Amino acid sequence: MEALCQFFAIYGSLVNFIGINALLALSLYLTMAAGQLSLGSAAFAGIGGYTAGILTMKLGVPFLLSVAAGSILSGLVGLIIGLPVLRLRGVFLAIATLSFGEVVRIAVLNLDITGGAQGLVGIPNLTKTWGIYLALAVAGYTIARLRHSRIGWCFESIREDETAASAMGINTTYYKTLSFVLGAILAGFAGGLYAHLNYIITPREFGFSVAVDLLIFNIVGGIRVWYGPVLGAVLLTALPEILRGTGVTAGPIRMALNGLILLLVILFLPNGLVSIFGRTGQEREKAPVDAVPEEG
Amino acid sequence: MFVHVKDVTRTFGGVKALDGISLAVKRGEVHGLIGPNGAGKTTLINVLSGIIAPSSGEVILDNSPVQTLPAYKLAARGVARTFQNIRLFPAMTCLENVIAGQHLVALRPFFPRLFCLPSAGRQEKEHRRQAMDCLARVGIESKAHFPARALSYGERRRLEIARALASRPRLLLLDEPVAGMRQQEVEQVGSLIQSLAAEGMTILLIEHNMSFVMGLCATITVLNFGRTLVTGNPNQVSRHPEVIEAYLGASENNA
């Protein structure tokens, strides 16, 4: 027990941060489940975070209510942005969402109410570790159950082939927007929790590099099953601390290390680290070997 | 008439892919669409399934105009299709492909699934059974748990038909259903199409395999340069001098 307390005293903030990153990775997973490559999740977290922070700090709104409000506002912005932007496919969508992220960051940097470059200072520390992990459990379970529901099948069909999906009767615009908005809502929620964790939030924490990190969590962990992004987020967030434990200071080389891991995963485990555990990724990949196609 | 295409034109830039085409398909008939490459056959199927909108003209499906509807709404009116270049969901298994294809006829609500209610489990079981029936119908039930990309070319075409059947369509559009298939497979698909038509399904198919088209279709329409050259039964069509000149004559050696 004492050891556990000591662990938390040292690594408590890391444990919290891992949970938040896992939630954010899941928010991107929701959007990517429908095949939409978005670099806007960090900005949605920012919208949720700043909204929640401002509401508790300046208006005295109860914690949960302000986090919910941030989440809803983020979802609304997601809807407004998503409708026009989701006409784009693949890398063009990534560029559009990337510019959206920059617009949000620059807006936050220049507004008075957000505290500009200094950030929003003095947000009460109300987020508890159990709260983060409860949210993660609920989000993970919900997303797991989404698979093989009507929405899940639609997302998967659109990801695999949008034209075929629409010829099958799927309203692709609706479901793509839904995936984008659900992702924005979850990112906004995670942002709200994050804002009440550290006393201060700054625009940099929701910038481009965070958006890329979230993408890396997904790809390294695996984007075919819901626990892939969680796994990626846990490992890559904890990695610098683990390295420090072994005597290597990862600070300056963290980005290079992330890049190296990403490269290795793409080369050797195209379905992400989850494929190590078999079943979902690897077995399906191997099936063609047993199934020698008939001569035709 | 179940399908009535009236004076439909579709241009891509300056090219007229469809140039005032008219076509009528009777309910429950197997209707063949033939013509040289670039005649506009696939474009016509794309218009009929809502993948592309016609530039002008009218498409009547079961007495209501549908030319402005997007693909997913046409699918809801009972139109299903396959693609010339095969568009399966490659990472899904065959069974999953067909289950995904049940979108229009299976509700699969989220909340019973979220709370693991027994009704969700029963429903899922029923959907799997129906999907297996579709796979059995095209003769690839033994490949149910293989990923779609592991199938041979002919099997992929048959899987695409199974996925289209999963939505229980009234009009089935097949774009070269037996291209690249072995003779045995061609015969299987032929009898499948016949049995579907016998159940009242209307089928419009594009195919370059002449013996297949001539043996299967009650009516054949020949397209050339985006226009209807001639419509008739196989006998009339194969004897028509313009058809022989435009199409059959050119391919006599390998037909």
XYZ file of C-alpha atoms in Angstrom:
551
model
C 0.000 0.000 0.000
C 2.761 2.369 0.951
C 4.602 1.541 -2.242
C 1.469 2.336 -4.216
C 1.147 5.702 -2.490
C 4.757 6.442 -3.247
C 4.263 5.452 -6.877
C 1.356 7.837 -7.142
C 3.229 10.650 -5.480
C 5.908 10.389 -8.152
C 3.927 9.264 -11.181
C 0.411 10.528 -10.398
C 0.489 13.219 -13.064
C 1.863 10.751 -15.605
C -0.967 8.324 -14.850
C -3.479 11.136 -15.348
C -1.826 12.244 -18.538
C -1.864 8.704 -19.919
C -5.614 8.511 -19.296
C -6.257 11.831 -21.035
C -4.119 10.846 -24.009
C -5.943 7.525 -24.267
C -9.277 9.384 -24.342
C -7.975 11.744 -27.027
C -6.621 8.827 -29.059
C -10.061 7.193 -28.845
C -11.692 10.393 -30.074
C -9.537 10.272 -33.191
C -10.245 6.539 -33.511
C -13.978 7.288 -33.735
C -13.378 9.529 -36.737
C -10.868 7.186 -38.330
C -13.255 4.256 -37.872
C -15.256 5.810 -40.713
C -12.058 6.240 -42.716
C -11.753 9.984 -42.184
C -8.195 11.166 -41.557
C -8.507 14.146 -39.217
C -5.785 16.324 -37.724
C -8.333 18.443 -35.879
C -8.777 16.411 -32.680
C -6.269 18.493 -30.703
C -8.190 21.639 -31.636
C -11.460 20.059 -30.485
C -9.775 19.185 -27.192
C -8.721 22.830 -27.009
C -12.259 24.072 -27.584
C -13.549 21.728 -24.882
C -10.704 22.577 -22.514
C -10.918 26.355 -22.817
C -14.723 26.378 -22.681
C -14.809 24.221 -19.555
C -11.969 26.152 -17.930
C -13.548 29.538 -18.569
C -16.954 28.340 -17.338
C -15.649 27.014 -13.986
C -13.187 29.842 -13.409
C -15.085 32.912 -14.469
C -18.717 31.868 -14.082
C -18.450 29.368 -11.253
C -20.274 26.651 -13.184
C -20.056 23.211 -11.507
C -17.195 21.044 -12.786
C -19.169 18.312 -14.560
C -21.545 20.807 -16.149
C -18.726 22.897 -17.592
C -16.928 19.826 -18.937
C -20.191 18.724 -20.553
C -20.705 22.203 -22.005
C -17.186 22.195 -23.478
C -17.844 18.788 -24.945
C -21.133 19.891 -26.528
C -19.656 23.104 -27.937
C -16.805 21.087 -29.421
C -19.377 18.757 -31.007
C -21.288 21.715 -32.469
C -18.126 23.185 -33.959
C -17.379 19.702 -35.287
C -20.771 19.659 -36.991
C -20.294 23.100 -38.560
C -16.757 22.277 -39.739
C -17.550 18.688 -40.675
C -20.395 19.316 -43.107
C -18.351 21.224 -45.700
C -14.957 19.676 -44.943
C -16.006 16.017 -45.175
C -16.579 16.405 -48.905
C -12.815 16.120 -49.128
C -11.118 12.765 -49.097
C -7.895 11.417 -47.653
C -4.971 13.784 -47.462
C -7.078 16.792 -48.533
C -9.294 16.267 -45.512
C -6.169 16.038 -43.349
C -4.956 19.398 -44.700
C -8.360 21.039 -44.145
C -8.616 19.779 -40.554
C -5.011 20.803 -39.972
C -5.812 24.382 -41.025
C -8.877 24.292 -38.795
C -6.593 23.334 -35.896
C -4.290 26.252 -36.645
C -7.249 28.653 -36.835
C -8.390 27.527 -33.395
C -4.880 27.800 -31.946
C -4.350 31.298 -33.338
C -7.802 32.418 -32.188
C -7.070 31.182 -28.660
C -3.681 32.908 -28.791
C -5.244 36.280 -29.591
C -8.469 36.328 -27.597
C -8.599 38.108 -24.241
C -10.933 35.684 -22.572
C -8.534 32.757 -23.157
C -5.550 34.588 -21.679
C -3.585 34.712 -24.921
C -0.120 33.202 -25.077
C 0.192 33.039 -21.291
C -2.706 30.668 -21.203
C -5.718 30.334 -18.986
C -4.361 30.504 -15.444
C -6.036 29.501 -12.208
C -8.381 26.699 -13.263
C -9.300 24.739 -10.118
C -7.856 21.211 -9.972
C -11.059 19.213 -9.956
C -10.280 16.269 -12.225
C -9.558 13.108 -10.264
C -7.630 10.098 -11.540
C -10.607 7.794 -10.998
C -12.738 10.217 -12.986
C -10.417 10.038 -15.978
C -10.280 6.253 -15.897
C -14.021 5.936 -15.382
C -14.508 8.097 -18.488
C -11.963 5.977 -20.345
C -13.739 2.760 -19.347
C -17.150 4.090 -20.416
C -15.787 5.473 -23.691
C -13.868 2.279 -24.436
C -16.849 0.051 -23.693
C -19.237 2.206 -25.732
C -16.909 2.272 -28.709
C -16.352 -1.487 -28.442
C -20.112 -2.057 -28.513
C -20.504 0.366 -31.411
C -18.803 -2.214 -33.596
C -21.401 -4.441 -35.259
C -24.201 -2.023 -34.454
C -25.854 -0.193 -37.331
C -23.513 2.776 -36.906
C -20.464 0.522 -36.601
C -21.244 -1.352 -39.826
C -21.789 1.950 -41.641
C -18.482 3.371 -40.406
C -16.628 0.232 -41.415
C -18.258 0.061 -44.847
C -17.440 3.710 -45.575
C -13.846 3.185 -44.451
C -13.494 0.192 -46.765
C -15.181 1.666 -49.861
C -17.275 4.806 -49.823
C -18.844 4.339 -53.272
C -19.870 0.757 -52.561
C -21.252 1.863 -49.191
C -23.470 4.489 -50.789
C -24.681 2.003 -53.432
C -25.632 -0.276 -50.530
C -27.958 2.378 -49.129
C -25.693 4.074 -46.592
C -26.076 7.846 -46.344
C -22.334 8.422 -46.366
C -22.500 12.174 -45.666
C -24.577 11.537 -42.549
C -22.365 8.812 -41.129
C -19.101 10.597 -41.957
C -20.379 13.709 -40.206
C -21.565 11.575 -37.288
C -18.104 10.043 -36.893
C -16.538 13.492 -37.004
C -18.972 14.966 -34.449
C -18.695 11.994 -32.066
C -14.913 12.355 -32.235
C -15.189 16.087 -31.526
C -17.495 15.476 -28.542
C -15.109 12.968 -26.972
C -12.066 15.177 -27.682
C -13.875 18.147 -26.131
C -14.677 16.058 -23.072
C -11.063 14.922 -22.677
C -9.963 18.543 -23.120
C -12.311 19.620 -20.323
C -10.867 17.000 -17.962
C -7.350 18.041 -18.953
C -8.054 21.720 -18.251
C -9.006 20.917 -14.645
C -5.871 18.892 -14.071
C -3.036 21.357 -14.276
C -4.163 24.768 -12.992
C -3.157 26.230 -16.368
C -3.680 25.510 -20.056
C -1.852 27.183 -22.940
C -2.545 27.229 -26.699
C 0.568 25.172 -27.364
C -0.931 22.160 -25.606
C -3.565 21.871 -28.347
C -1.322 22.562 -31.335
C -0.255 20.669 -34.400
C 2.299 18.416 -32.699
C -0.386 17.110 -30.341
C -2.643 16.329 -33.305
C 0.197 14.370 -34.878
C 0.912 12.572 -31.591
C -2.714 11.422 -31.459
C -2.421 10.090 -34.990
C 0.772 8.252 -34.023
C -0.951 6.688 -30.977
C -3.597 5.304 -33.318
C -1.230 3.981 -35.939
C 1.259 2.501 -33.471
C -1.477 0.888 -31.390
C -3.615 -0.202 -34.330
C -6.719 1.311 -35.885
C -8.724 -1.876 -36.426
C -9.865 -2.358 -32.811
C -10.801 0.118 -30.104
C -8.034 -0.849 -27.666
C -5.320 -0.189 -30.254
C -5.306 3.596 -29.782
C -5.470 3.128 -25.994
C -2.445 0.840 -26.112
C -0.556 3.275 -28.338
C -1.366 6.196 -26.060
C -0.306 4.316 -22.915
C 3.003 3.098 -24.341
C 4.099 6.277 -26.076
C 3.086 8.536 -23.192
C 4.882 6.379 -20.652
C 7.953 5.784 -22.812
C 9.927 8.926 -21.872
C 9.405 8.128 -18.173
C 10.408 4.495 -18.627
C 13.556 5.613 -20.434
C 14.351 8.081 -17.673
C 14.059 5.180 -15.228
C 16.733 3.331 -17.175
C 18.983 6.358 -17.147
C 18.335 7.753 -20.641
C 16.959 11.268 -20.756
C 14.452 11.104 -23.533
C 13.504 14.782 -23.574
C 15.349 16.017 -26.658
C 15.107 12.778 -28.622
C 11.472 12.008 -27.775
C 10.159 13.065 -31.189
C 12.888 11.137 -33.001
C 12.092 8.091 -30.892
C 8.377 8.360 -31.661
C 9.246 8.607 -35.338
C 11.448 5.523 -35.148
C 8.745 3.500 -33.389
C 6.180 4.662 -35.933
C 8.456 3.622 -38.767
C 9.103 0.175 -37.293
C 5.405 -0.409 -36.668
C 4.424 0.644 -40.189
C 7.110 -1.602 -41.666
C 6.626 -4.712 -39.566
C 3.163 -4.466 -37.982
C 0.935 -2.614 -40.456
C -2.095 -3.335 -38.246
C -0.387 -1.883 -35.188
C 0.882 -3.346 -31.933
C -2.472 -5.039 -31.243
C -1.711 -7.519 -34.007
C 0.969 -9.003 -31.714
C -1.870 -10.379 -29.611
C -3.235 -12.212 -32.648
C -6.895 -12.679 -33.478
C -7.997 -9.306 -34.812
C -5.173 -8.311 -37.097
C -2.653 -11.026 -37.657
C -4.881 -14.049 -38.106
C -6.960 -12.328 -40.744
C -3.811 -11.259 -42.503
C -2.546 -14.820 -42.529
C -5.729 -16.410 -43.791
C -4.884 -15.895 -47.494
C -1.912 -18.238 -47.122
C -4.189 -21.163 -46.227
C -6.709 -20.127 -48.807
C -4.998 -20.835 -52.063
C -7.374 -19.257 -54.577
C -8.825 -21.576 -57.149
C -7.282 -21.339 -60.545
C -9.453 -19.108 -62.614
C -42.526 -0.845 -67.358
C -40.484 -1.132 -64.186
C -37.525 0.954 -65.332
C -37.973 3.661 -67.927
C -35.001 5.698 -69.103
C -36.160 8.649 -71.199
C -33.769 10.616 -73.379
C -30.947 10.606 -70.821
C -27.776 12.524 -71.597
C -24.619 12.618 -69.557
C -21.571 14.597 -70.550
C -18.083 14.481 -69.052
C -16.414 17.705 -70.101
C -17.020 17.737 -73.851
C -17.565 13.997 -74.164
C -21.107 12.737 -74.437
C -21.005 9.406 -72.603
C -24.770 9.112 -72.914
C -26.371 10.923 -75.821
C -30.142 10.880 -75.495
C -30.530 7.273 -74.481
C -33.906 5.613 -73.944
C -34.516 2.203 -72.451
C -37.372 0.262 -70.920
C -37.007 -2.767 -68.681
C -40.001 -4.941 -67.812
C -40.607 -6.149 -64.288
C -39.042 -9.538 -63.639
C -37.094 -9.700 -66.885
C -33.416 -10.309 -67.476
C -32.339 -7.461 -69.705
C -28.917 -7.436 -71.346
C -26.920 -4.337 -72.172
C -24.214 -4.817 -74.760
C -22.081 -2.630 -76.973
C -18.462 -1.865 -77.779
C -16.143 -0.382 -75.178
C -16.983 3.248 -74.499
C -20.589 2.839 -75.651
C -21.879 4.161 -72.309
C -23.041 0.931 -70.662
C -21.345 1.488 -67.311
C -22.324 5.162 -67.338
C -25.947 4.092 -67.762
C -25.667 1.699 -64.799
C -24.055 4.499 -62.772
C -26.980 6.777 -63.615
C -29.524 4.086 -62.757
C -27.883 3.459 -59.382
C -27.458 7.165 -58.600
C -23.659 7.083 -58.492
C -23.723 9.856 -61.095
C -26.589 12.188 -62.002
C -27.740 12.532 -65.608
C -27.073 15.897 -67.292
C -30.591 15.805 -68.729
C -33.435 13.372 -69.242
C -35.613 11.327 -66.974
C -35.279 8.017 -65.138
C -38.543 6.438 -63.975
C -38.421 3.619 -61.466
C -41.721 1.960 -60.663
C -43.699 5.009 -61.866
C -41.765 7.685 -59.982
C -38.935 9.886 -61.280
C -35.622 9.113 -59.576
C -32.995 10.886 -61.697
C -32.222 13.438 -58.963
C -31.868 10.930 -56.124
C -28.442 10.111 -54.633
C -27.211 6.518 -54.611
C -28.253 5.710 -51.062
C -31.850 6.800 -51.707
C -32.028 4.755 -54.896
C -30.763 1.780 -52.919
C -33.646 2.353 -50.500
C -36.023 2.168 -53.498
C -34.749 -1.334 -54.135
C -31.813 -0.856 -56.511
C -28.678 -2.910 -55.828
C -25.614 -3.251 -58.013
C -22.201 -4.751 -58.555
C -19.221 -2.934 -60.042
C -17.170 -3.658 -63.134
C -13.944 -3.238 -61.160
C -15.293 -5.067 -58.070
C -15.731 -2.922 -54.982
C -15.737 -5.242 -51.986
C -14.766 -4.382 -48.433
C -11.346 -6.073 -48.638
C -10.454 -6.214 -44.931
C -13.796 -7.749 -43.935
C -14.517 -11.463 -44.188
C -16.993 -12.648 -46.819
C -19.664 -13.057 -44.168
C -19.022 -9.539 -42.854
C -19.266 -8.135 -46.378
C -22.738 -9.590 -46.722
C -23.781 -8.553 -43.198
C -22.696 -4.998 -44.026
C -24.814 -5.296 -47.176
C -27.911 -5.889 -45.042
C -27.888 -2.211 -44.049
C -31.294 -1.467 -45.584
C -33.116 -4.476 -44.167
C -31.427 -4.837 -40.760
C -31.996 -2.267 -38.039
C -29.260 -3.296 -35.559
C -30.084 -0.582 -33.010
C -27.221 0.552 -30.789
C -28.740 0.600 -27.297
C -29.741 -3.073 -27.066
C -26.176 -3.841 -28.097
C -24.705 -1.384 -25.605
C -26.546 -3.067 -22.728
C -26.032 -6.571 -24.165
C -29.777 -7.278 -24.242
C -30.709 -10.778 -25.421
C -32.710 -9.302 -28.315
C -29.479 -7.920 -29.815
C -27.850 -11.350 -29.677
C -30.855 -13.058 -31.263
C -30.969 -10.445 -34.004
C -27.280 -10.797 -34.731
C -27.633 -14.558 -35.019
C -30.529 -14.174 -37.432
C -28.574 -11.707 -39.570
C -25.619 -14.089 -39.721
C -27.935 -16.886 -40.803
C -29.445 -14.752 -43.559
C -25.975 -13.697 -44.686
C -24.897 -17.344 -44.847
C -27.941 -18.041 -47.029
C -26.814 -15.301 -49.438
C -23.308 -16.789 -49.562
C -24.763 -20.248 -50.148
C -26.884 -18.894 -52.951
C -23.790 -17.779 -54.883
C -21.904 -20.907 -53.841
C -19.128 -19.525 -51.631
C -20.449 -20.410 -48.159
C -17.267 -22.417 -47.512
C -15.284 -19.168 -47.747
C -17.484 -17.320 -45.241
C -14.692 -16.590 -42.778
C -11.986 -15.720 -45.271
C -11.130 -12.082 -45.853
C -12.604 -10.847 -49.127
C -9.173 -10.085 -50.559
C -8.182 -13.741 -50.228
C -10.781 -14.834 -52.791
C -10.141 -15.671 -56.410
C -11.366 -13.245 -59.055
C -14.517 -15.219 -59.840
C -15.315 -15.679 -56.167
C -15.007 -11.951 -55.600
C -17.560 -11.296 -58.314
C -19.907 -13.818 -56.721
C -19.373 -12.305 -53.269
C -20.315 -8.913 -54.677
C -23.557 -10.412 -55.996
C -24.206 -11.966 -52.551
C -23.692 -8.577 -50.904
C -26.116 -6.973 -53.361
C -28.693 -9.703 -52.661
C -28.429 -9.080 -48.905
C -30.536 -5.931 -49.245
C -33.303 -7.912 -51.032
C -33.386 -5.603 -54.068
C -36.154 -5.322 -56.664
C -33.771 -4.196 -59.389
C -30.342 -5.760 -59.641
C -27.731 -4.078 -61.841
C -24.798 -6.326 -62.735
C -21.771 -4.793 -64.437
C -19.969 -7.666 -66.186
C -20.943 -10.349 -63.650
C -19.008 -13.189 -65.308
C -15.923 -11.348 -66.583
C -12.818 -13.403 -65.862
C -14.752 -16.460 -64.708
C -14.255 -20.090 -65.681
C -16.955 -21.712 -67.802
C -18.267 -23.698 -64.835
C -18.593 -20.520 -62.764
C -20.273 -18.735 -65.680
C -22.930 -21.454 -65.787
C -23.480 -21.216 -62.022
C -23.979 -17.463 -62.193
C -26.287 -17.926 -65.186
C -28.580 -20.268 -63.317
C -28.447 -18.015 -60.252
C -29.633 -15.063 -62.360
C -32.395 -17.195 -63.858
C -33.636 -18.256 -60.441
C -33.570 -14.651 -59.181
C -35.636 -13.527 -62.168
C -38.059 -16.389 -61.568
C -38.623 -14.962 -58.078
C -39.639 -11.650 -59.623
C -36.395 -9.711 -59.430
C -35.677 -7.419 -62.364
C -32.116 -7.742 -63.635
C -30.195 -5.475 -65.962
C -26.745 -6.745 -66.835
C -23.769 -5.672 -68.895
C -21.690 -8.498 -70.306
C -19.226 -9.087 -73.104
C -19.625 -12.875 -72.985
C -21.996 -13.243 -75.951
C -23.155 -16.814 -75.399
C -23.954 -15.891 -71.786
C -26.013 -12.837 -72.791
C -27.775 -14.558 -75.682
C -28.681 -17.575 -73.573
C -29.893 -15.671 -70.536
C -31.542 -12.398 -71.548
C -35.121 -12.068 -72.724
C -34.384 -8.636 -74.125
C -31.130 -7.103 -75.223
C -30.329 -3.456 -75.815
C -27.303 -2.566 -77.899
C -25.582 0.739 -77.202
C -23.128 2.517 -79.433
C -21.611 5.986 -78.915
C -24.008 6.743 -76.080
C -27.133 5.948 -78.096
C -29.489 3.000 -78.295
C -28.748 1.133 -81.493
C -31.442 -1.492 -81.227
C -33.582 -3.286 -78.645
C -35.048 -6.731 -79.133
C -34.852 -10.403 -78.303
C -31.495 -12.154 -78.805
C -32.513 -13.429 -82.217
C -33.491 -10.029 -83.566
C -30.439 -8.341 -82.102
C -27.884 -10.804 -83.408
C -29.282 -10.500 -86.940
C -29.507 -6.751 -87.001
C -27.075 -5.472 -89.667
C -25.983 -2.394 -87.700
C -25.253 -4.515 -84.645
C -23.172 -6.911 -86.677
C -21.262 -3.998 -88.085
C -20.810 -2.116 -84.810
C -20.179 -4.948 -82.449
C -20.596 -8.587 -83.285
C -18.843 -8.419 -86.617
C -15.760 -6.959 -85.045
C -15.546 -9.640 -82.393
C -16.647 -12.623 -84.446
C -13.298 -14.338 -84.202
C -13.144 -14.442 -80.423
C -16.823 -14.584 -79.516
